[in-house]
Short mmCIF file of C-alpha atoms in Angstrom, two decimals:
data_model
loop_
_atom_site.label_atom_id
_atom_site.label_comp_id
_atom_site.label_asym_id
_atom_site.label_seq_id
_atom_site.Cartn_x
_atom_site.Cartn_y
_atom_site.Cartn_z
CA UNK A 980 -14.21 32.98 11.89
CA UNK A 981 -15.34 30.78 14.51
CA UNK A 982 -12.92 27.55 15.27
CA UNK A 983 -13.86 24.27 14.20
CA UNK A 984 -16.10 22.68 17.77
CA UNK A 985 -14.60 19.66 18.34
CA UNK A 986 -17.35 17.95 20.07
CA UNK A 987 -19.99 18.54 17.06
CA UNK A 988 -17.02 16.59 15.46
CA UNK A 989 -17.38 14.02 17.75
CA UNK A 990 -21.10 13.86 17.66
CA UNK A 991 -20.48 13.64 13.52
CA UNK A 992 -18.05 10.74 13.75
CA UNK A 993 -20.23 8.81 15.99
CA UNK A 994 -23.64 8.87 13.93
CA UNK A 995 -21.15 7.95 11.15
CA UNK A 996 -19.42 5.56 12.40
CA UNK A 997 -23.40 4.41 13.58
CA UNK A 998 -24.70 4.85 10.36
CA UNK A 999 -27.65 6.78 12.02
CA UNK A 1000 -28.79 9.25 14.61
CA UNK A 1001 -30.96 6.81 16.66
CA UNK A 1002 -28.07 4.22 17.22
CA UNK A 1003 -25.38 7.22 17.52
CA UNK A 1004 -27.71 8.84 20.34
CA UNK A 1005 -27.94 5.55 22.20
CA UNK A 1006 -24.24 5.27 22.34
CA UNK A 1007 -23.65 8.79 23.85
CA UNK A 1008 -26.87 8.77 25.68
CA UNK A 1009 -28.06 11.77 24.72
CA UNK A 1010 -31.24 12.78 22.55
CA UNK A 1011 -31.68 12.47 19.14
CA UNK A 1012 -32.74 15.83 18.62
CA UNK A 1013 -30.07 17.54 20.20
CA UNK A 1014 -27.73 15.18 17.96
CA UNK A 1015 -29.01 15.96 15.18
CA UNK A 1016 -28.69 19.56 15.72
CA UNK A 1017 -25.87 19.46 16.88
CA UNK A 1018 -24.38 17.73 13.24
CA UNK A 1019 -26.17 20.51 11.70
CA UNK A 1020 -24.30 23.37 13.26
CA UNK A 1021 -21.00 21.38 12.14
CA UNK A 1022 -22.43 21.15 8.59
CA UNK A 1023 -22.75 25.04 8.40
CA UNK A 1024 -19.31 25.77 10.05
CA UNK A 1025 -18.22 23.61 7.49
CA UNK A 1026 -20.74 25.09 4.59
CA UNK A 1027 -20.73 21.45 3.36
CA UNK A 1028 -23.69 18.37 3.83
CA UNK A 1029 -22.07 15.94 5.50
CA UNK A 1030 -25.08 13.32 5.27
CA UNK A 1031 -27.89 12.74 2.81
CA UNK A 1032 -31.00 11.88 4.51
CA UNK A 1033 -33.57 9.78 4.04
CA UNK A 1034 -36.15 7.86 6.08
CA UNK A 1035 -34.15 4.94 6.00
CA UNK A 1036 -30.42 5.81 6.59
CA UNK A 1037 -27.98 8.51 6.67
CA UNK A 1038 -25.50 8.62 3.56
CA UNK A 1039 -22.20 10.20 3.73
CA UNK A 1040 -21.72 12.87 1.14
CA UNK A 1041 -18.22 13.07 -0.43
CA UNK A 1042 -17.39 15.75 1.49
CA UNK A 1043 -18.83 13.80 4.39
CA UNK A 1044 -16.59 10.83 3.75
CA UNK A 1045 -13.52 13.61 3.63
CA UNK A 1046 -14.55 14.90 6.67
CA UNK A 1047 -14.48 11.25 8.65
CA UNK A 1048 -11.11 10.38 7.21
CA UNK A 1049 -10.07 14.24 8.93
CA UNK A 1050 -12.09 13.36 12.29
CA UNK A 1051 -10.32 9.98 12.52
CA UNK A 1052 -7.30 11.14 11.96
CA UNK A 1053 -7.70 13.80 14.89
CA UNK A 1054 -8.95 11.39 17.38
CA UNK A 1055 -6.27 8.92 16.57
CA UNK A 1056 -3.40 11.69 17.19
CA UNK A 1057 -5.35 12.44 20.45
CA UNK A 1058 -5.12 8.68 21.24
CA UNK A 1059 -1.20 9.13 20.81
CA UNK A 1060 -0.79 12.06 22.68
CA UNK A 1061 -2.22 10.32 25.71
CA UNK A 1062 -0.24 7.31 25.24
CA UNK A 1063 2.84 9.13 24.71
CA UNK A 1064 2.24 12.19 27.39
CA UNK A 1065 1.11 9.04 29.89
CA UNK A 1066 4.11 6.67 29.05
CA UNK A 1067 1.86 3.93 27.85
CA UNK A 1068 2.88 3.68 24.11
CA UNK A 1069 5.91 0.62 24.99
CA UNK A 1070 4.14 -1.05 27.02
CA UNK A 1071 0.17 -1.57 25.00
CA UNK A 1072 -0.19 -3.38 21.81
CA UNK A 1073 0.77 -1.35 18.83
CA UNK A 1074 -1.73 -0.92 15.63
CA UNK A 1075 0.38 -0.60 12.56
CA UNK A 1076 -1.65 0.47 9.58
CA UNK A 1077 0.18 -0.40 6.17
CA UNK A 1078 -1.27 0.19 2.56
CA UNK A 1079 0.44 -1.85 -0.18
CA UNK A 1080 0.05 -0.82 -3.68
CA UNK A 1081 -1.78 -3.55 -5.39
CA UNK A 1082 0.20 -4.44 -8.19
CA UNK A 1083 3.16 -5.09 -5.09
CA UNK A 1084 4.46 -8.83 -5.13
CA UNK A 1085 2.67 -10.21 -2.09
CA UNK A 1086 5.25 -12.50 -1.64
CA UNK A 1087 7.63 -9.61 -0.88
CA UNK A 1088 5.08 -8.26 1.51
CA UNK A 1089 4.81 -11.28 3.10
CA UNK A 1090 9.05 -11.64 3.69
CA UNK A 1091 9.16 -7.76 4.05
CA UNK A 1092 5.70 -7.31 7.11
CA UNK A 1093 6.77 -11.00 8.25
CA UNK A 1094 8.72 -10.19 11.40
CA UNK A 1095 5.93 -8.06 12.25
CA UNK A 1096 3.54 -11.51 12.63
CA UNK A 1097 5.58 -12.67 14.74
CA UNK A 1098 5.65 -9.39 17.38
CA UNK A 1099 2.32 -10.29 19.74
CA UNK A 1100 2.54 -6.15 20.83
CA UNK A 1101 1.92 -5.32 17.16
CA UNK A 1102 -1.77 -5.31 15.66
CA UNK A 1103 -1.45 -5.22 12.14
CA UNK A 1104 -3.63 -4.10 9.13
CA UNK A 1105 -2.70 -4.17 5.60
CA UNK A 1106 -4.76 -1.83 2.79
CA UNK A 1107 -4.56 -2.82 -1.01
CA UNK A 1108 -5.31 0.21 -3.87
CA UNK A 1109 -3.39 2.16 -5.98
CA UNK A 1110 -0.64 4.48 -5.18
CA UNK A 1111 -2.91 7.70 -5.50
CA UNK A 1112 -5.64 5.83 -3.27
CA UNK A 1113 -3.33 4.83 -0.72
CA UNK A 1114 -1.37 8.49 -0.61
CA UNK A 1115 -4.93 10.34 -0.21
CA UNK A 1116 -5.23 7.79 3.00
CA UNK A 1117 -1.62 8.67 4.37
CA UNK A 1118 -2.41 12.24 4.15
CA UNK A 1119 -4.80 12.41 6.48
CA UNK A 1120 -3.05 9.54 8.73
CA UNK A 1121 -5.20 6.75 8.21
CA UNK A 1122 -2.58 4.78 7.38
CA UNK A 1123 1.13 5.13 8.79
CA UNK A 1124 2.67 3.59 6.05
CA UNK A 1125 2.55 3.37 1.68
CA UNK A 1126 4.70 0.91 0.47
CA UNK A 1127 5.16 0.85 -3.21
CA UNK A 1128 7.33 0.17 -6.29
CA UNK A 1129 7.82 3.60 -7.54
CA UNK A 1130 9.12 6.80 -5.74
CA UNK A 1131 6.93 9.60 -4.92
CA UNK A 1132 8.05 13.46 -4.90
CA UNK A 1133 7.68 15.43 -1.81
CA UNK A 1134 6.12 18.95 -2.40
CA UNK A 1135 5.20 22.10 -0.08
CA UNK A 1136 1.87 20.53 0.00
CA UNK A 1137 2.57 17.03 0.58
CA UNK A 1138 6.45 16.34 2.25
CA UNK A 1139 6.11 12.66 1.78
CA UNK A 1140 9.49 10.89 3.04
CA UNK A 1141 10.15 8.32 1.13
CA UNK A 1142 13.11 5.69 1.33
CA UNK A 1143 13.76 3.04 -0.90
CA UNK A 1144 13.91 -0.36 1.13
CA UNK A 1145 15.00 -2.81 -1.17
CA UNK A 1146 16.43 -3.53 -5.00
CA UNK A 1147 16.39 -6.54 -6.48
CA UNK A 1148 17.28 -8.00 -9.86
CA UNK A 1149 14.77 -8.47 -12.33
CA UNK A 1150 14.89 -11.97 -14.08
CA UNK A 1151 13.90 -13.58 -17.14
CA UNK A 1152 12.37 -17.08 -15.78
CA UNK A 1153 10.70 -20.30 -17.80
CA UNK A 1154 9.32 -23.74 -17.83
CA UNK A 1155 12.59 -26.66 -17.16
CA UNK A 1156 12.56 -29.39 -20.07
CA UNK A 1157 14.68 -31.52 -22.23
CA UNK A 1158 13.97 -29.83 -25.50
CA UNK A 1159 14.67 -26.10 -23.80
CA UNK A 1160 17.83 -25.33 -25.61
CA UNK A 1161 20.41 -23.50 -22.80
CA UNK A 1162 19.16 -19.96 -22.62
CA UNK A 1163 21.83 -17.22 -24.08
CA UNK A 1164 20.79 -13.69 -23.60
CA UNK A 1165 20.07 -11.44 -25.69
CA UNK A 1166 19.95 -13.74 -28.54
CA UNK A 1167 17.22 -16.24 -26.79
CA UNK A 1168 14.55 -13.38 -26.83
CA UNK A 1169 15.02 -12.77 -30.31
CA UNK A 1170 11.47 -14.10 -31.74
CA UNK A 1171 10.73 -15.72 -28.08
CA UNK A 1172 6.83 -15.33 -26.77
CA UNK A 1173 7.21 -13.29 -23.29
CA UNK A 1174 5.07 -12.84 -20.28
CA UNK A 1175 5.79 -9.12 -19.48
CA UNK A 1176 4.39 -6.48 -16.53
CA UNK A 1177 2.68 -3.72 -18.16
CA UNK A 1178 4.36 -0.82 -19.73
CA UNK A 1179 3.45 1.62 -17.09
CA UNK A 1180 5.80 -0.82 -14.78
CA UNK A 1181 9.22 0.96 -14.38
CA UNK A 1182 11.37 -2.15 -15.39
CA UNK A 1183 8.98 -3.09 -18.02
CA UNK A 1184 10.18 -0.15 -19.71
CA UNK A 1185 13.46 -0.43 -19.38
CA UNK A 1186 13.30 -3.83 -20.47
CA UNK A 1187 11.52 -2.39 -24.04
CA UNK A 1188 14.47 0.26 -24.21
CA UNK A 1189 17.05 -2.50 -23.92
CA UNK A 1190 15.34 -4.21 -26.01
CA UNK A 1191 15.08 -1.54 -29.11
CA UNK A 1192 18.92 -0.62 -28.24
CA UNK A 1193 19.79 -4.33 -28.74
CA UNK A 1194 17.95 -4.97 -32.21
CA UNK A 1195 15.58 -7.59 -30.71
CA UNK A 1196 11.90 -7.90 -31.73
CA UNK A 1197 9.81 -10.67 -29.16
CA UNK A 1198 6.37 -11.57 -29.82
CA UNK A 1199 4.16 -10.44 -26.71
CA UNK A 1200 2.01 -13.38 -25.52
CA UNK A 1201 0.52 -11.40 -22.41
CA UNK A 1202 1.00 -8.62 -19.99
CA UNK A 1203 -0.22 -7.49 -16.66
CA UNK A 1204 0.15 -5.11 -14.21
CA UNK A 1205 -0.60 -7.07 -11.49
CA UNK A 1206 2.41 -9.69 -9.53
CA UNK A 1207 0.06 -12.50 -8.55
CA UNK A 1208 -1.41 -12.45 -12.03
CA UNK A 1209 1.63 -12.59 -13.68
CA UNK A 1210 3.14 -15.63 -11.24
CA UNK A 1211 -0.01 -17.45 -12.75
CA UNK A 1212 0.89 -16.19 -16.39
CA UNK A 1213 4.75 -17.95 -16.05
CA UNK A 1214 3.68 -20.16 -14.16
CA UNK A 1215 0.83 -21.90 -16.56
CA UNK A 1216 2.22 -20.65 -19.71
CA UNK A 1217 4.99 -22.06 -22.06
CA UNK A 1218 6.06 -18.70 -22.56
CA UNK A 1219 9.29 -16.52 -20.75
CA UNK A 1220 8.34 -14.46 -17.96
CA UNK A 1221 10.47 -11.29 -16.89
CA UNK A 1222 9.97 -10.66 -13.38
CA UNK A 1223 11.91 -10.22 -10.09
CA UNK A 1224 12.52 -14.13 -9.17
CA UNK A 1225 10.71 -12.96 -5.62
CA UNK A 1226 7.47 -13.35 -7.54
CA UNK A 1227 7.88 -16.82 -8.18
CA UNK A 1228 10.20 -18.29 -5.37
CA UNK A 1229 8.12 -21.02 -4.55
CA UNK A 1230 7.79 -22.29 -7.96
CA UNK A 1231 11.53 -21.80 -8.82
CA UNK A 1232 12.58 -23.86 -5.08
CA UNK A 1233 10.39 -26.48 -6.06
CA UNK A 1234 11.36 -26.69 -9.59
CA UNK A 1235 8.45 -26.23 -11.75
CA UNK A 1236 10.01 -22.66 -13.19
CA UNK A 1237 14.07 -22.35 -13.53
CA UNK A 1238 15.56 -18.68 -13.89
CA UNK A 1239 17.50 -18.75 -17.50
CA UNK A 1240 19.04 -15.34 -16.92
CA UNK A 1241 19.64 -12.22 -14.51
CA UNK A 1242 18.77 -9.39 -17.05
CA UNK A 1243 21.65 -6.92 -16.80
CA UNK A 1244 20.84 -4.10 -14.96
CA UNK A 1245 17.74 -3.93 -15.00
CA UNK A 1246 16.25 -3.79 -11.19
CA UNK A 1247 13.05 -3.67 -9.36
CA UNK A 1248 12.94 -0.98 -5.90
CA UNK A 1249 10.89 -1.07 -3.62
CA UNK A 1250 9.68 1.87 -1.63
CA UNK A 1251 8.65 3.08 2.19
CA UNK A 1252 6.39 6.58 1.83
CA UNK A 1253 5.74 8.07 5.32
CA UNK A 1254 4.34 11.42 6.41
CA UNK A 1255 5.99 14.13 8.76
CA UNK A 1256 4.77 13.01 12.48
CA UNK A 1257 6.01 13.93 15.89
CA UNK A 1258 5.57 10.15 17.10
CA UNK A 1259 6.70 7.20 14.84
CA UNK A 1260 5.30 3.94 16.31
CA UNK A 1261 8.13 1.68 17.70
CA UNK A 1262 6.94 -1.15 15.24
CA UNK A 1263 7.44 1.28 12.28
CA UNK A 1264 10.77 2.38 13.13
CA UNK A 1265 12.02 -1.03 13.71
CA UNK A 1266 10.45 -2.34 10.40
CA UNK A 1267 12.36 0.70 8.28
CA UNK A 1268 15.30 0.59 10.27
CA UNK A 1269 15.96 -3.28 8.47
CA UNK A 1270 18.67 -3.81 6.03
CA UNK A 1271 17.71 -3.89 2.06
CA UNK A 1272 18.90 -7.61 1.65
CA UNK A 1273 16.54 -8.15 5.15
CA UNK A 1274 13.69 -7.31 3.65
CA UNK A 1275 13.79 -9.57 0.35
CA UNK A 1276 14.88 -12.60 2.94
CA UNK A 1277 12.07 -15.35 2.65
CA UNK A 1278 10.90 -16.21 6.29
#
């Protein structure tokens, strides 16, 4: 077999990152024929169209789109190398790439990428999707970190390192008034309407098997799996919201939600998923290297 040729690679990634051969060949400066053929020779190494063509524009294929995210990848590493091998990495600004699993509190991103704002040698870019999304990015190093509310398993295929960065307590949170008799738990949820995270939501389900072990039936008024929806839910409804007070600190400092009760032991982690890399960016080991009750601190 005949190695991969880099520069057909390079030729690929620029008419993709073009969107065309014309444009692509202006860029290099070279012609559009020998271009072209030259993404043709990569396509059979690779047995794979990367492009489908048409008198208008060139479309990635899916295994064109796989193949960017690859070429990417290789040029960034190359990028490293250079910075590292010359000694520049300390002293140029850093680009920290960070994919946050949607349903994620963005209030705890903002406390937990905060300090990063503040750094002027840091660039930073934040990615929402889901975990599987934002995993199939990380594998090929488009992104240098995952962070997420559910641990991942390392295999021989993927050896994902994942830490847990934070814990907090998970809350059961509601409208002040006069007529709100003082909240006792687990008697107050007997027959109360909730606000609850959906069931695929690790404490959600805890919450269900407390509930069933403890003999109380609550009427479900609404559920989502999505943090900033389900602020607005306890926010706007009458009902009781469970939820890590996090999600709704602004509301609770100001006063328009109080917190009746911590629910016992049930807890919400938080979690840091990194690949294996020779070269962790200063930014990124400074950010994970932060104490658990750091990262939940509002800034």
């Amino acid at each position: 077999m005949h190695d991969l040729n880099y520069h057909h690679l390079r030729q690929f990634w620029a008419v993709a990152k073009e969107g065309g051969v014309s444009r692509a060949a202006a860029r290099l400066h070279v012609a559009q024929s020998s271009l072209s053929a030259q993404v043709r020779q990569l396509e059979q190494r690779l047995g794979q169209a990367l492009f489908v063509r048409s008198a208008r524009a060139m479309r990635l294929t899916e295994a064109g789109r796989v193949a960017l995210n690859y070429a990417e990848s290789i040029f960034a590493a190359g990028d490293e190398m250079l910075a590292v091998l010359q000694g520049e990495v300390e002293s140029r600004q850093q680009r920290l790439r960070v994919g946050a699993v949607a349903t994620l509190s963005r209030n705890f991103l903002d406390n937990f990428l905060g300090p990063l704002l503040r750094d002027e040698d840091v660039r930073l870019s934040v990615t929402s999707g889901t975990l599987r999304e934002l995993l199939g990015q990380l594998r090929v190093h488009s992104l240098d970190l995952v962070l997420a509310n559910q641990r991942v398993v390392a295999t021989s295929e993927d050896p994902w390192r994942c830490r847990r960065i934070a814990r907090q307590p998970v809350s059961l949170v509601g409208h002040p008034g006069p007529r709100r008799k003082p909240f006792r738990f687990p008697q107050g949820l007997d027959g109360a309407a909730l606000v609850l995270p959906s069931q695929e939501t690790e404490f959600r389900a805890a919450f269900d098997v407390m509930c069933r072990r403890l003999g109380v039936r609550y009427a479900l008024r609404a559920e989502a799996d999505d943090m900033a929806l389900l602020r607005l839910l306890a926010r706007d409804s009458d009902s009781i919201a469970l939820l890590p007070t996090i999600v709704v600190q602004d509301e609770l400092r100001t006063g328009q939600l109080v917190e009746l009760c911590e629910v016992p032991h049930l807890h919400e982690s938080f979690y840091a998923i990194t690949a294996p890399r020779r070269f962790m960016p200063r930014a990124l080991k400074s950010l994970l290297a932060r104490p658990e009750d750091a990262a939940l601190a509002r800034r």
